Amino acid sequence: DSYAVPIIVASDWHAEERVDSSTINGLNEFGLEIAERRAGFFFSNSLRLVRMFNQDVKIDTIVLALLGDFVTNYLHDENRETNLLGPSEALVFVKDLLCSGIKFLLENSNYKLVIPCCYGNHGRLTQKMRHGNIKSTSLELLIYKWLFDYFRDESRVQFDIAGGQMLVADIVGRRIRFHHGDLIRYQGGVGGITIPLNKAIAQLNKAVQVKLDVIGHWHQFLFGRNYLVNGSLIGYNAFAQYIKADFEEPQQVMIVVDRDRGVSFVGPIILNEIQRQPIDYVYRPFMS
């Protein structure tokens, strides 16, 4: 009788941005072909994980949370010099990646898809972030609306496009709040973003009480009692090196919310081919 809903989180792809490996000591490289390949592994490896859990738990619905910053845009001056696509081309590129991935999930499974959509801070049309009209000033609304129109007649797909900064969903009896995560203010200090994140959640919970906040923005995989922070598809870059951010491999995150136990699994979605190697075990006889 067990039942669960997996949530796969997609955010911070920065799909048109270029990462030159020579600027970060060979730690990472990123371009359009790499973005396309990692996006493909995101969807295929997500489905592999869901199928693995579905062997023991009933699963009929996947939540695919789209939490923004799929494009880098011209947010900083150097992006005009280094981005591999202009903003409008980048939107079309990301739309194609997401559309292809959603079609893959539909064609290779019988799962229903619920897709909450939130806006990042990079895709904005204004110099500073807007709050009361974030929807009308975000380029990512175009991506979400294109996807909604494409899958309009697909009965297994349900979109929920945010009217503001965040969405709250009831998933198997547990309230979960989705947002990009840029409302967290962190200026350095012991504990990383965990202290300001917990303070922000406590304030938000005074208005709407939830069990879990699911965010992106910080390009690092973190899980706590009441929060989940997603990694990034682009991975480590020169800006991350400049601000002395923790190094992290490109990854996205999946959680499984069990009807009876709450969050029963949290883990990374690997964005490259999974290699299966035998255990390197050397027999050593007992020596008295």
mmCIF file of C-alpha atoms in Angstrom, residues 90-185:
data_model
loop_
_atom_site.group_PDB
_atom_site.id
_atom_site.type_symbol
_atom_site.label_atom_id
_atom_site.label_comp_id
_atom_site.label_asym_id
_atom_site.label_seq_id
_atom_site.Cartn_x
_atom_site.Cartn_y
_atom_site.Cartn_z
ATOM 1 C CA ALA A 90 18.957 31.168 -25.564
ATOM 2 C CA LEU A 91 15.239 31.048 -24.730
ATOM 3 C CA VAL A 92 14.528 28.966 -27.823
ATOM 4 C CA PHE A 93 17.490 26.686 -27.065
ATOM 5 C CA VAL A 94 16.284 26.018 -23.509
ATOM 6 C CA LYS A 95 12.702 25.532 -24.649
ATOM 7 C CA ASP A 96 13.893 22.845 -27.054
ATOM 8 C CA LEU A 97 15.943 21.101 -24.340
ATOM 9 C CA LEU A 98 13.037 21.042 -21.877
ATOM 10 C CA CYS A 99 10.496 20.077 -24.511
ATOM 11 C CA SER A 100 12.679 17.186 -25.657
ATOM 12 C CA GLY A 101 13.159 16.029 -22.066
ATOM 13 C CA ILE A 102 9.462 16.122 -21.200
ATOM 14 C CA LYS A 103 8.651 14.195 -24.387
ATOM 15 C CA PHE A 104 11.287 11.624 -23.395
ATOM 16 C CA LEU A 105 9.636 11.092 -19.998
ATOM 17 C CA LEU A 106 6.205 10.723 -21.594
ATOM 18 C CA GLU A 107 7.335 8.357 -24.338
ATOM 19 C CA ASN A 108 9.388 6.116 -22.060
ATOM 20 C CA SER A 109 7.033 5.839 -19.087
ATOM 21 C CA ASN A 110 3.385 5.955 -18.046
ATOM 22 C CA TYR A 111 3.908 8.551 -15.326
ATOM 23 C CA LYS A 112 1.880 11.733 -15.057
ATOM 24 C CA LEU A 113 3.914 14.952 -14.860
ATOM 25 C CA VAL A 114 3.138 17.909 -12.617
ATOM 26 C CA ILE A 115 5.382 20.850 -13.523
ATOM 27 C CA PRO A 116 5.590 23.852 -11.153
ATOM 28 C CA CYS A 117 7.409 26.777 -12.803
ATOM 29 C CA CYS A 118 9.194 29.605 -10.954
ATOM 30 C CA TYR A 119 11.346 32.487 -12.166
ATOM 31 C CA GLY A 120 15.052 32.982 -11.592
ATOM 32 C CA ASN A 121 16.947 36.227 -11.221
ATOM 33 C CA HIS A 122 19.028 35.981 -14.402
ATOM 34 C CA GLY A 123 16.203 36.051 -16.931
ATOM 35 C CA ARG A 124 14.874 39.461 -15.918
ATOM 36 C CA LEU A 125 14.230 42.315 -18.329
ATOM 37 C CA THR A 126 15.008 44.994 -15.727
ATOM 38 C CA GLN A 127 18.217 46.179 -14.098
ATOM 39 C CA LYS A 128 16.942 45.236 -10.642
ATOM 40 C CA MET A 129 14.647 42.390 -9.654
ATOM 41 C CA ARG A 130 10.945 43.135 -9.594
ATOM 42 C CA HIS A 131 8.667 41.699 -6.929
ATOM 43 C CA GLY A 132 5.090 42.726 -7.644
ATOM 44 C CA ASN A 133 5.453 42.116 -11.382
ATOM 45 C CA ILE A 134 8.156 39.442 -11.546
ATOM 46 C CA LYS A 135 6.063 37.395 -13.981
ATOM 47 C CA SER A 136 5.722 40.163 -16.560
ATOM 48 C CA THR A 137 9.424 41.100 -16.391
ATOM 49 C CA SER A 138 10.894 37.580 -16.669
ATOM 50 C CA LEU A 139 11.998 36.088 -19.972
ATOM 51 C CA GLU A 140 11.462 32.640 -18.494
ATOM 52 C CA LEU A 141 7.706 33.164 -18.643
ATOM 53 C CA LEU A 142 8.089 32.730 -22.419
ATOM 54 C CA ILE A 143 9.761 29.337 -21.952
ATOM 55 C CA TYR A 144 7.037 28.140 -19.606
ATOM 56 C CA LYS A 145 4.224 29.451 -21.813
ATOM 57 C CA TRP A 146 5.748 27.785 -24.908
ATOM 58 C CA LEU A 147 5.943 24.481 -23.047
ATOM 59 C CA PHE A 148 2.380 24.869 -21.758
ATOM 60 C CA ASP A 149 1.094 25.487 -25.287
ATOM 61 C CA TYR A 150 3.071 22.574 -26.737
ATOM 62 C CA PHE A 151 1.702 20.077 -24.203
ATOM 63 C CA ARG A 152 -1.741 21.657 -23.921
ATOM 64 C CA ASP A 153 -3.518 18.547 -25.241
ATOM 65 C CA GLU A 154 -1.399 16.045 -23.300
ATOM 66 C CA SER A 155 -3.643 14.710 -20.513
ATOM 67 C CA ARG A 156 -0.670 13.431 -18.503
ATOM 68 C CA VAL A 157 0.962 16.855 -18.143
ATOM 69 C CA GLN A 158 -0.122 19.600 -15.736
ATOM 70 C CA PHE A 159 1.644 22.977 -15.553
ATOM 71 C CA ASP A 160 1.488 25.420 -12.645
ATOM 72 C CA ILE A 161 3.164 28.679 -13.678
ATOM 73 C CA ALA A 162 3.818 31.029 -10.770
ATOM 74 C CA GLY A 163 2.084 34.388 -10.734
ATOM 75 C CA GLY A 164 4.666 35.692 -8.301
ATOM 76 C CA GLN A 165 7.919 34.622 -6.716
ATOM 77 C CA MET A 166 6.896 31.233 -5.323
ATOM 78 C CA LEU A 167 4.473 28.333 -5.463
ATOM 79 C CA VAL A 168 3.135 26.162 -2.643
ATOM 80 C CA ALA A 169 1.978 22.632 -3.468
ATOM 81 C CA ASP A 170 0.418 19.890 -1.367
ATOM 82 C CA ILE A 171 2.251 16.664 -2.175
ATOM 83 C CA VAL A 172 0.880 13.528 -0.505
ATOM 84 C CA GLY A 173 -0.338 15.609 2.411
ATOM 85 C CA ARG A 174 2.827 17.697 2.858
ATOM 86 C CA ARG A 175 3.092 21.329 1.889
ATOM 87 C CA ILE A 176 6.179 22.154 -0.152
ATOM 88 C CA ARG A 177 7.209 25.663 -1.205
ATOM 89 C CA PHE A 178 9.040 26.105 -4.522
ATOM 90 C CA HIS A 179 11.001 29.244 -5.384
ATOM 91 C CA HIS A 180 14.293 30.181 -7.003
ATOM 92 C CA GLY A 181 16.066 31.039 -3.752
ATOM 93 C CA ASP A 182 17.475 34.473 -4.562
ATOM 94 C CA LEU A 183 15.507 36.028 -1.698
ATOM 95 C CA ILE A 184 18.084 34.503 0.671
ATOM 96 C CA ARG A 185 20.665 37.105 1.663
#
